[in-house]
XYZ file of C-alpha atoms in Angstrom:
587
model
C 5.364 -9.829 -54.692
C 6.971 -13.254 -54.998
C 10.097 -14.883 -53.625
C 12.951 -15.612 -55.997
C 13.096 -19.216 -57.157
C 16.458 -19.702 -55.431
C 15.048 -18.600 -52.081
C 12.000 -20.860 -52.412
C 14.223 -23.848 -53.237
C 16.427 -23.026 -50.254
C 13.449 -22.889 -47.891
C 12.064 -26.158 -49.174
C 15.455 -27.829 -48.799
C 15.777 -26.507 -45.265
C 12.258 -27.674 -44.450
C 12.894 -31.190 -45.781
C 16.090 -31.361 -43.760
C 14.178 -30.294 -40.678
C 11.470 -32.924 -41.050
C 14.015 -35.672 -41.603
C 16.099 -34.699 -38.586
C 13.087 -34.092 -36.310
C 14.775 -31.011 -34.916
C 12.969 -28.158 -33.224
C 11.977 -25.418 -35.624
C 13.924 -22.234 -34.776
C 10.814 -20.135 -35.508
C 8.532 -20.442 -32.496
C 4.950 -19.616 -33.356
C 1.373 -20.427 -32.421
C 0.997 -23.567 -34.506
C -2.726 -23.003 -35.084
C -2.866 -19.329 -35.942
C -4.165 -15.868 -35.179
C -7.361 -13.851 -35.223
C -7.365 -11.372 -38.092
C -7.194 -8.223 -35.977
C -5.307 -9.567 -32.963
C -1.559 -9.249 -32.293
C 0.622 -11.681 -34.251
C 4.116 -12.496 -33.078
C 6.706 -15.151 -33.874
C 10.037 -15.670 -32.139
C 13.279 -16.614 -33.871
C 15.584 -18.544 -31.542
C 19.351 -18.603 -31.860
C 21.784 -16.732 -34.038
C 20.765 -15.539 -37.475
C 22.430 -12.990 -39.730
C 19.117 -12.162 -41.399
C 17.424 -8.855 -40.655
C 14.123 -9.463 -42.406
C 11.335 -12.001 -42.226
C 8.593 -12.791 -44.716
C 4.997 -13.956 -44.404
C 4.221 -16.231 -47.353
C 0.755 -17.275 -48.481
C -0.034 -20.937 -49.019
C -0.248 -22.948 -51.196
C 1.454 -20.441 -53.502
C 4.582 -18.368 -53.025
C 3.153 -14.867 -52.665
C 4.984 -12.714 -50.165
C 2.191 -11.122 -48.151
C 4.377 -9.152 -45.773
C 8.052 -8.229 -45.278
C 9.170 -7.087 -41.846
C 12.244 -6.379 -39.742
C 13.400 -8.635 -36.943
C 14.121 -6.874 -33.668
C 17.517 -6.772 -32.050
C 18.518 -9.848 -30.072
C 16.976 -10.353 -26.630
C 18.721 -12.490 -24.015
C 16.270 -14.692 -22.140
C 16.152 -14.367 -18.357
C 15.008 -17.986 -18.056
C 17.645 -19.791 -20.130
C 20.773 -19.170 -22.189
C 18.687 -18.639 -25.341
C 18.663 -15.442 -27.359
C 15.719 -14.481 -29.507
C 14.555 -11.994 -32.112
C 10.956 -10.952 -32.519
C 8.936 -10.954 -35.755
C 5.766 -8.879 -35.436
C 3.293 -9.156 -38.309
C 0.138 -7.850 -36.641
C -0.770 -5.770 -39.694
C -1.436 -8.927 -41.716
C -5.209 -9.357 -41.457
C -6.209 -11.201 -44.631
C -7.700 -14.625 -43.800
C -5.696 -17.505 -45.172
C -2.950 -20.047 -44.552
C 0.655 -18.918 -44.251
C 4.208 -19.696 -43.221
C 6.773 -17.287 -41.844
C 10.237 -17.457 -43.406
C 13.627 -16.112 -42.362
C 16.527 -16.380 -44.858
C 18.876 -19.174 -43.837
C 16.324 -20.961 -41.630
C 13.627 -23.537 -42.201
C 10.222 -21.875 -42.603
C 7.807 -21.937 -39.719
C 5.022 -24.432 -39.331
C 1.959 -23.455 -41.340
C -0.599 -21.313 -39.497
C -3.970 -19.777 -40.241
C -5.246 -16.212 -39.935
C -8.991 -15.722 -39.620
C -11.948 -16.333 -37.343
C -12.357 -19.066 -34.733
C -8.703 -20.058 -34.999
C -8.623 -21.321 -31.397
C -11.819 -23.350 -31.771
C -9.906 -26.647 -32.262
C -8.185 -26.090 -28.905
C -11.430 -25.260 -27.127
C -13.138 -28.420 -28.409
C -10.151 -30.743 -27.977
C -9.365 -29.611 -24.432
C -12.965 -30.111 -23.304
C -13.204 -33.451 -25.112
C -10.051 -34.459 -23.219
C -12.212 -34.940 -20.126
C -14.350 -37.507 -21.932
C -11.231 -39.603 -22.555
C -10.562 -39.508 -18.794
C -13.925 -40.991 -17.823
C -13.836 -43.951 -15.473
C -16.373 -46.792 -15.206
C -17.746 -46.599 -18.757
C -16.603 -47.840 -22.165
C -15.428 -45.243 -24.656
C -17.232 -46.135 -27.874
C -15.676 -45.686 -31.310
C -18.364 -43.270 -32.505
C -17.220 -40.838 -29.803
C -13.636 -41.883 -29.069
C -12.457 -42.835 -32.558
C -9.309 -44.943 -32.550
C -8.972 -44.386 -28.781
C -12.100 -46.425 -28.010
C -11.624 -48.753 -25.070
C -13.587 -50.963 -22.652
C -14.751 -49.602 -19.319
C -12.195 -49.547 -16.540
C -12.596 -49.444 -12.770
C -16.353 -49.899 -12.262
C -15.876 -48.794 -8.633
C -19.119 -50.435 -7.561
C -17.209 -52.404 -4.921
C -15.019 -49.957 -3.014
C -13.832 -50.541 0.546
C -13.829 -48.027 3.363
C -10.177 -47.803 4.378
C -9.499 -47.984 8.138
C -8.470 -44.300 8.032
C -11.988 -43.431 6.864
C -13.903 -45.691 9.225
C -16.823 -44.327 11.235
C -19.493 -45.830 13.476
C -21.970 -46.344 10.665
C -19.321 -47.130 8.069
C -16.672 -49.292 9.766
C -13.476 -50.366 8.006
C -14.159 -52.782 5.203
C -17.661 -51.484 4.483
C -18.398 -51.801 0.786
C -19.699 -48.700 -0.959
C -20.244 -47.773 -4.609
C -18.558 -44.717 -6.104
C -18.555 -45.138 -9.894
C -17.910 -42.614 -12.628
C -15.858 -39.457 -12.480
C -12.606 -38.664 -14.235
C -9.248 -40.314 -13.835
C -7.189 -37.582 -12.266
C -4.070 -37.500 -14.427
C -1.784 -40.104 -15.938
C -2.933 -42.551 -13.263
C -6.277 -44.260 -12.582
C -7.257 -42.774 -9.253
C -9.905 -40.140 -8.471
C -9.142 -37.316 -6.050
C -11.702 -34.907 -4.602
C -9.231 -32.048 -4.020
C -8.023 -31.994 -7.613
C -11.480 -32.660 -8.992
C -12.661 -29.682 -6.957
C -10.477 -27.056 -8.610
C -11.080 -28.659 -12.015
C -14.845 -28.558 -11.594
C -14.778 -25.031 -10.205
C -12.774 -23.813 -13.192
C -15.055 -25.478 -15.751
C -18.240 -24.326 -14.050
C -16.853 -20.790 -13.866
C -16.206 -20.896 -17.605
C -19.849 -21.794 -18.122
C -21.049 -18.995 -15.842
C -18.935 -16.492 -17.776
C -20.000 -17.665 -21.242
C -23.249 -19.667 -21.064
C -24.303 -18.654 -24.571
C -21.055 -19.900 -26.055
C -21.209 -23.251 -24.283
C -24.885 -23.732 -25.091
C -23.842 -24.308 -28.710
C -20.394 -25.927 -28.272
C -20.515 -29.603 -29.251
C -17.725 -32.088 -28.603
C -19.268 -35.376 -29.814
C -19.807 -37.059 -26.467
C -22.632 -39.554 -25.765
C -24.795 -36.778 -24.297
C -24.279 -34.271 -27.126
C -27.820 -34.589 -28.469
C -29.640 -33.867 -25.224
C -30.711 -30.395 -24.114
C -27.804 -29.813 -21.720
C -24.564 -28.132 -22.912
C -21.680 -30.538 -23.427
C -19.523 -28.765 -20.851
C -22.194 -29.271 -18.183
C -22.789 -32.870 -19.238
C -19.081 -33.533 -18.846
C -19.030 -31.827 -15.458
C -22.139 -33.741 -14.363
C -20.395 -37.034 -15.087
C -17.796 -36.090 -12.497
C -20.282 -34.399 -10.161
C -22.276 -37.578 -9.657
C -19.108 -39.367 -8.632
C -18.290 -36.574 -6.198
C -21.729 -36.872 -4.604
C -21.020 -40.552 -3.911
C -17.858 -39.575 -2.022
C -19.779 -37.819 0.766
C -20.514 -39.864 3.864
C -24.323 -39.629 4.068
C -24.251 -40.002 7.843
C -22.054 -37.063 8.785
C -21.448 -34.990 5.611
C -17.683 -35.400 5.515
C -16.013 -36.163 2.184
C -13.399 -38.822 1.511
C -10.128 -37.569 0.078
C -9.970 -40.010 -2.824
C -11.031 -43.270 -4.428
C -7.812 -45.137 -5.063
C -5.759 -48.273 -5.342
C -3.320 -48.788 -2.503
C -0.535 -48.091 -5.013
C -0.339 -46.855 -8.588
C -1.267 -49.198 -11.432
C 1.417 -50.048 -13.973
C 1.437 -48.665 -17.499
C -1.600 -50.698 -18.568
C -5.076 -49.975 -19.891
C -7.728 -49.144 -17.277
C -9.721 -52.352 -17.782
C -6.740 -54.582 -17.036
C -6.186 -54.009 -13.338
C -8.462 -55.592 -10.741
C -6.775 -54.401 -7.555
C -8.953 -53.437 -4.585
C -10.122 -49.826 -4.449
C -10.546 -47.766 -1.298
C -11.982 -44.502 -0.074
C -9.620 -42.954 2.436
C -9.670 -40.431 5.239
C -12.001 -37.442 5.202
C -10.384 -34.016 5.357
C -11.250 -30.346 5.610
C -9.792 -29.449 2.211
C -11.707 -32.171 0.363
C -14.935 -31.387 2.200
C -14.806 -27.632 1.589
C -13.800 -28.089 -2.063
C -16.799 -30.398 -2.371
C -19.066 -27.828 -0.712
C -17.896 -25.119 -3.123
C -18.483 -27.264 -6.222
C -21.920 -28.392 -5.053
C -23.027 -24.843 -4.272
C -21.821 -23.600 -7.647
C -23.493 -26.478 -9.467
C -26.720 -25.832 -7.580
C -26.673 -22.204 -8.728
C -26.138 -23.199 -12.364
C -28.592 -26.109 -12.544
C -31.356 -24.250 -10.703
C -32.221 -22.810 -14.119
C -32.467 -26.305 -15.628
C -35.222 -27.818 -13.546
C -36.901 -29.528 -16.500
C -33.690 -31.103 -17.791
C -32.236 -31.929 -14.371
C -35.132 -32.229 -11.923
C -34.102 -32.064 -8.288
C -30.367 -31.827 -8.929
C -29.975 -28.226 -7.777
C -31.677 -29.029 -4.468
C -29.613 -32.201 -3.967
C -26.383 -30.306 -4.619
C -27.257 -27.532 -2.215
C -28.190 -29.982 0.538
C -24.880 -31.770 0.026
C -22.987 -28.468 0.118
C -24.632 -27.361 3.360
C -24.033 -30.747 4.974
C -20.364 -30.618 3.995
C -20.093 -27.090 5.416
C -21.513 -28.262 8.737
C -18.979 -31.106 8.886
C -16.184 -28.633 8.191
C -17.375 -26.374 11.005
C -16.862 -29.332 13.351
C -13.513 -30.217 11.721
C -12.118 -26.823 10.667
C -8.498 -27.866 10.095
C -8.284 -31.631 9.612
C -5.354 -32.220 7.261
C -5.027 -35.244 5.039
C -1.603 -36.455 6.168
C -0.869 -39.623 4.225
C 2.483 -40.243 5.892
C 0.952 -40.184 9.365
C -2.028 -42.218 8.158
C 0.234 -44.961 6.814
C 1.956 -45.320 10.177
C -1.382 -46.143 11.752
C -3.443 -48.011 9.164
C -3.150 -50.707 6.522
C -3.051 -51.166 3.637
C -0.470 -48.460 3.128
C -1.645 -45.907 0.539
C 1.064 -44.528 -1.760
C -0.930 -42.796 -4.507
C -1.111 -39.000 -4.818
C -1.821 -37.329 -1.499
C -2.968 -33.815 -2.398
C -2.211 -33.060 1.227
C -2.921 -29.511 2.380
C -2.265 -27.917 5.753
C -3.702 -24.439 5.167
C -7.458 -24.094 4.822
C -8.175 -20.365 4.720
C -8.423 -20.556 0.926
C -10.901 -23.449 0.992
C -13.040 -21.614 3.547
C -13.000 -18.548 1.306
C -13.980 -20.448 -1.836
C -16.727 -22.509 -0.179
C -18.140 -19.410 1.538
C -18.132 -17.467 -1.744
C -20.015 -20.187 -3.608
C -22.530 -20.838 -0.833
C -23.109 -17.126 -0.318
C -23.547 -16.446 -4.033
C -26.100 -19.267 -4.194
C -28.027 -18.662 -0.948
C -27.224 -15.057 0.176
C -27.073 -16.485 3.698
C -25.240 -14.133 6.083
C -23.527 -17.084 7.772
C -21.327 -17.384 4.702
C -20.967 -13.625 4.330
C -19.326 -13.426 7.742
C -16.610 -15.871 6.654
C -16.106 -13.906 3.450
C -15.685 -10.698 5.418
C -12.736 -12.324 7.206
C -11.100 -13.595 4.013
C -11.894 -11.092 1.269
C -8.716 -9.071 1.808
C -6.420 -12.108 1.597
C -3.581 -12.044 -0.919
C -4.385 -12.756 -4.554
C -2.617 -15.739 -6.117
C -3.148 -17.914 -9.157
C -5.415 -20.887 -8.457
C -3.861 -24.256 -7.751
C -5.160 -27.350 -5.997
C -3.469 -26.106 -2.829
C -4.779 -22.539 -3.101
C -8.334 -22.137 -4.407
C -9.023 -18.694 -2.952
C -9.005 -16.973 -6.351
C -11.927 -19.124 -7.498
C -13.956 -17.611 -4.693
C -12.874 -14.098 -5.662
C -13.840 -14.675 -9.300
C -17.265 -15.846 -8.118
C -17.770 -12.746 -5.962
C -16.869 -10.478 -8.862
C -19.106 -12.426 -11.225
C -22.063 -12.170 -8.844
C -21.360 -8.799 -7.233
C -24.748 -7.354 -8.206
C -26.332 -9.443 -5.454
C -23.717 -8.829 -2.773
C -24.910 -7.483 0.578
C -24.215 -3.806 1.234
C -21.814 -4.686 4.028
C -19.577 -6.514 1.536
C -19.857 -4.105 -1.380
C -16.889 -1.854 -0.438
C -14.611 -4.885 -0.107
C -15.813 -6.299 -3.436
C -15.209 -2.954 -5.141
C -11.724 -2.916 -3.647
C -11.287 -6.494 -4.886
C -11.851 -5.223 -8.417
C -8.994 -2.762 -8.058
C -6.766 -5.368 -6.469
C -7.392 -7.755 -9.357
C -6.483 -5.044 -11.873
C -3.238 -4.397 -10.008
C -2.553 -8.133 -9.970
C -3.186 -8.315 -13.712
C -0.921 -5.315 -14.321
C 1.843 -7.088 -12.431
C 1.458 -10.016 -14.837
C 1.717 -7.738 -17.864
C 4.592 -5.549 -16.702
C 7.545 -7.787 -17.715
C 6.176 -8.867 -21.129
C 8.153 -6.365 -23.226
C 11.425 -7.656 -21.737
C 10.476 -11.319 -22.080
C 12.434 -13.049 -24.831
C 9.233 -14.792 -25.960
C 6.970 -11.751 -25.491
C 4.514 -13.722 -23.341
C 3.114 -13.171 -19.867
C 4.318 -16.669 -19.034
C 7.983 -16.545 -18.044
C 7.859 -13.237 -16.176
C 9.829 -15.061 -13.477
C 11.730 -18.318 -13.192
C 9.160 -19.230 -10.536
C 6.625 -19.691 -13.336
C 8.413 -22.912 -14.267
C 7.501 -25.638 -11.816
C 5.466 -28.832 -11.711
C 2.459 -28.135 -13.927
C 3.916 -24.886 -15.261
C 1.572 -24.906 -18.244
C -1.348 -24.534 -15.854
C 0.348 -21.347 -14.619
C 0.242 -20.024 -18.180
C -3.446 -20.863 -18.531
C -4.375 -19.479 -15.111
C -2.469 -16.261 -15.774
C -4.576 -15.935 -18.906
C -7.789 -16.445 -16.920
C -6.774 -13.739 -14.443
C -6.217 -11.371 -17.352
C -9.602 -12.244 -18.872
C -11.213 -11.397 -15.535
C -9.358 -8.078 -15.544
C -10.818 -7.461 -19.005
C -14.313 -8.115 -17.633
C -13.770 -5.296 -15.122
C -11.971 -2.765 -17.301
C -12.788 -3.666 -20.937
C -9.133 -2.776 -21.585
C -7.880 -4.800 -24.527
C -4.338 -5.008 -23.113
C -5.509 -7.742 -20.755
C -6.865 -9.879 -23.591
C -3.647 -9.385 -25.528
C -1.752 -10.728 -22.538
C -4.104 -13.699 -22.288
C -3.636 -14.392 -25.998
C 0.147 -14.333 -25.577
C -0.126 -17.203 -23.110
C -2.313 -19.260 -25.410
C 0.347 -18.602 -28.064
C 2.875 -19.900 -25.518
C 0.972 -23.156 -24.992
C 0.571 -23.603 -28.745
C 4.255 -23.301 -29.601
C 5.648 -19.819 -28.922
C 7.937 -21.024 -26.186
C 11.514 -22.059 -25.568
C 10.876 -25.763 -26.246
C 9.170 -25.302 -29.624
C 6.428 -27.761 -28.648
C 2.714 -27.258 -28.804
C 1.888 -28.760 -25.408
C -1.619 -30.015 -26.325
C -1.758 -33.539 -27.707
C -3.175 -33.798 -31.209
C -2.972 -30.052 -31.886
C -0.457 -28.247 -34.089
C 2.480 -29.473 -36.157
C 4.858 -30.466 -33.364
C 2.923 -31.401 -30.275
C 3.507 -33.650 -27.285
C 3.604 -37.269 -28.481
C 4.607 -39.282 -25.406
C 2.744 -37.963 -22.349
C 2.947 -39.705 -18.992
C -0.578 -41.049 -19.423
C -1.316 -44.716 -19.030
C -3.889 -45.116 -21.821
C -1.642 -43.272 -24.299
C 1.255 -45.567 -23.408
C -0.630 -48.861 -23.244
C -3.160 -48.667 -26.082
C -0.728 -49.560 -28.875
C -1.710 -46.474 -30.873
C 1.118 -44.207 -32.017
C -0.821 -40.986 -31.502
C -1.557 -40.076 -27.875
C -5.083 -39.502 -26.621
C -5.887 -36.023 -27.988
C -6.753 -32.787 -26.236
C -4.558 -33.272 -23.144
C -2.242 -30.556 -21.819
C 1.250 -31.677 -20.824
C 2.651 -30.316 -17.564
C 5.386 -28.247 -19.177
C 8.932 -27.157 -18.317
C 9.953 -28.070 -14.780
C 13.603 -27.612 -13.771
C 12.907 -29.606 -10.589
C 12.899 -32.796 -12.716
C 11.624 -34.833 -9.767
C 11.168 -37.901 -11.978
C 14.981 -38.293 -12.450
C 14.423 -39.043 -16.148
C 16.821 -37.910 -18.902
C 16.287 -34.295 -20.009
C 18.163 -32.868 -22.972
C 17.809 -29.365 -21.534
C 17.621 -28.381 -17.881
C 17.236 -24.602 -17.695
C 13.914 -23.322 -16.312
C 12.101 -22.653 -19.586
C 13.633 -25.574 -21.503
C 13.458 -28.361 -18.883
C 10.888 -30.440 -20.707
C 11.113 -34.025 -21.928
C 8.522 -35.455 -24.310
C 8.814 -38.855 -22.700
C 6.313 -40.981 -20.798
C 9.026 -41.425 -18.188
C 8.828 -37.732 -17.354
C 5.900 -37.357 -15.009
C 7.458 -34.136 -13.685
C 7.188 -32.338 -17.043
C 5.023 -34.501 -19.310
C 2.148 -35.889 -17.262
C -1.364 -34.685 -17.965
C -3.897 -33.689 -15.281
C -7.509 -32.542 -15.143
C -6.584 -29.421 -13.157
C -4.299 -28.378 -16.037
C -6.823 -29.121 -18.770
C -9.589 -27.175 -17.033
C -7.907 -23.730 -17.214
C -6.908 -24.482 -20.814
C -10.605 -25.000 -21.604
C -11.443 -21.788 -19.772
C -8.778 -19.705 -21.521
C -9.358 -20.998 -25.065
C -13.140 -20.704 -24.848
C -12.952 -17.221 -23.311
C -10.830 -15.969 -26.193
C -13.113 -17.637 -28.731
C -16.216 -16.189 -27.083
C -14.689 -12.698 -26.861
C -13.100 -12.513 -30.318
C -15.891 -10.320 -31.724
C -16.369 -8.180 -28.607
C -12.663 -7.424 -28.622
C -12.638 -6.641 -32.336
C -10.250 -9.478 -33.150
C -12.646 -10.910 -35.740
C -15.554 -9.555 -37.750
C -18.889 -11.388 -37.317
């Protein structure tokens, strides 16, 4: 079947008008594509008198499928109305557009195998672009090559971090690691959740990551690229532990944020600041998890597993002596100079950090000391991971390693399985009523600072529910949220730089602003809609699901951060690794 010539001309005219006006396409769709045998949904936003939609093969004009749009759905998260186009029965691999009479056609998309592979690679490679203390060479970084920034081999102990053997002003070296977000500082708390998420992805899918290459300097060695990337940050984290007492500094930072310049430009003094319970327990968890993973790589990484475990145990002992020491930057600045005004990542509740650290140390050592802490925490409320609540990372680890759990903990772990399934069901329940047919947006509370990480972490929770149940409904929910991040959302943006047809172009990210290159550094996930708009920048739309500004001014909706990229890596790679097991693609 073919379109009439008049209709084709109309669509092309509408498309040319769209590209010239730079308006948002009214057809919201995953801008990469769909697995052949997975659900396929597009959303038409706004008023249209059309009842039908068409899937058209490219580069020709063959009509592959004709379907009915649903009745209008009013969004609970904005004043938008939508209609749903479901074309799940289209399975033939190829390139397509979706057309609705009277509207510009959708962005082109692909149906087939490994359609999310570009996201998986780009999101992981995004961490390479965040590396501190080393030059990014053109053979790996392409046009985003740059000199090394912040060598961090001369870093001062801030008065807040002073101790008897390391008094204020002591010079230490703490090179490497990842820049945290759009700024040039390095924070243990946020690195902790990012590392835990990436390492968990490896534990879930080691075979997949053993062959995933991202063209980083270490790609030709015998260690998977994901672990090489994590090791670059791990070695920095190890340098942030005080060797004399085991406590861990909160961050390596300037006194205040750098301007919008390249990382090699600024020469301001760098400091390590106050130790805290959250940073130290996050560190202990990461080191214990890394020890467990690298213990099987003794030839490639001799001694690392032992070093990590010693560091984890030493951090745990410090935390036992300082069980609730908050990093309070406001109070610190009243007492010490220089005043520190960079990100605080301050946390006043530590039950989640104790749970995560205990879970990782127990899963690595089977020591009953850690099991006793788990017994106290294992019935705590389930919540999506965030830098301020890492408990779920510990629960995922217990479920992943439950075969070795002590008999005394087995009933609680079995109950944890059922609790996670109930949690996942609560995520799925509102999808049918959601105007965008995604798990993301089940509540206006989903839209906050870093809302896109909520979408990714919801997807990870659903993947973990699939591990337990093998029920495909959980993977379908996870896929809906990757669709959301890739364009099936109220803004019409694909939120990952360098991916899709209309992606974030102006993230709040210093290298992307200062490098003089039109395209932003690729593979970075923007924060996403945030009606709080704490940056006070101009926003064209302000409702919960539309409050997004593709502007470098908008750090509240358009900054990037490692703890947002990490769950994107985890979600995209999980779906890629599971596509055959779930029957979404044929091997």
